[in-house]
Coordinates of C-alpha atoms in Angstrom, one line a residue:
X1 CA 13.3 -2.8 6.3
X2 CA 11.4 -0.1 5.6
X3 CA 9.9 -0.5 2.6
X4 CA 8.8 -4.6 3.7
X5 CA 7.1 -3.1 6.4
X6 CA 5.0 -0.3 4.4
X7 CA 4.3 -3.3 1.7
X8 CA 3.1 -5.6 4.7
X9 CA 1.0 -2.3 5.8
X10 CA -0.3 -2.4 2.3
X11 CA -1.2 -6.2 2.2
X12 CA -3.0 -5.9 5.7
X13 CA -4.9 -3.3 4.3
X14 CA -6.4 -5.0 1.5
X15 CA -6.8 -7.8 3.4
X16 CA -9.0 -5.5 5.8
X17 CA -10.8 -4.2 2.2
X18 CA -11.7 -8.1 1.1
X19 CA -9.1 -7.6 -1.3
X20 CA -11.1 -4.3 -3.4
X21 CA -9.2 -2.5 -5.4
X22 CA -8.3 0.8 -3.9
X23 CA -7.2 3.7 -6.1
X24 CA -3.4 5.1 -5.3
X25 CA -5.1 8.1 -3.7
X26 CA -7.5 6.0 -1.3
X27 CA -4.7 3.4 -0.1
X28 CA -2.3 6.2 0.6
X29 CA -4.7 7.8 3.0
X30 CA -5.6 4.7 4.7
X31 CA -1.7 3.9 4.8
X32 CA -1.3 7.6 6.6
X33 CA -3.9 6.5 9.3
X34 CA -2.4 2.9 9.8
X35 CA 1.2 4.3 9.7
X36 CA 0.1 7.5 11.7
X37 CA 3.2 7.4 14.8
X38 CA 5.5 7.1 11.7
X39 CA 6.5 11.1 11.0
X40 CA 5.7 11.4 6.8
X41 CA 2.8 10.1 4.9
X42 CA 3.9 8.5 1.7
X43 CA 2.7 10.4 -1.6
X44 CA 1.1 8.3 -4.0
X45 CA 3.7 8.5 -6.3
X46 CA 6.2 7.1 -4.4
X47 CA 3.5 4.3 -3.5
X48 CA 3.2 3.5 -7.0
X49 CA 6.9 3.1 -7.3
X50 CA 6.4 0.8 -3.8
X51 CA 4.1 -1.4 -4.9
X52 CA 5.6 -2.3 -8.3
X53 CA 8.8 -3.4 -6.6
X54 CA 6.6 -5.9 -4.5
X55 CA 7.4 -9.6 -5.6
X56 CA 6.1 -11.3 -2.3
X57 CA 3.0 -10.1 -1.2
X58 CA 1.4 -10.2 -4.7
X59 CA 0.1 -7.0 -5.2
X60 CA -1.1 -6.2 -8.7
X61 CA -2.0 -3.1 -10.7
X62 CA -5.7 -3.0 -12.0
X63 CA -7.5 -1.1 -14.2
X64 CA -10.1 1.1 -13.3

């Protein structure tokens, strides 16, 4: 679906990053130009909400 894909997206790109930290603003940006055929970028909010919902690719929240 959808939203396995954009985490997937996600993972790639921090696999990409050597698995830095990005900040919500950064990722979402590079997530526009990875995702860039696809018609709306996703605002970092709704990111946010994304990524807490991931329970596969083990994405994790840190603090900055």
């Amino acid at each position: 679906g959808h939203k396995s894909s954009l985490l997937e997206t996600c993972f790639r790109i921090f696999l990409r990053g050597g698995n830095e930290p990005l900040d919500l603003d950064e990722l979402a940006t590079q997530l526009a130009k990875a995702r860039a055929s696809e018609i709306s970028p996703v605002p970092p909010e709704a990111l946010a909400r994304i990524l807490k919902s991931d329970s596969y690719y083990g994405l994790r929240e840190v603090p900055f």
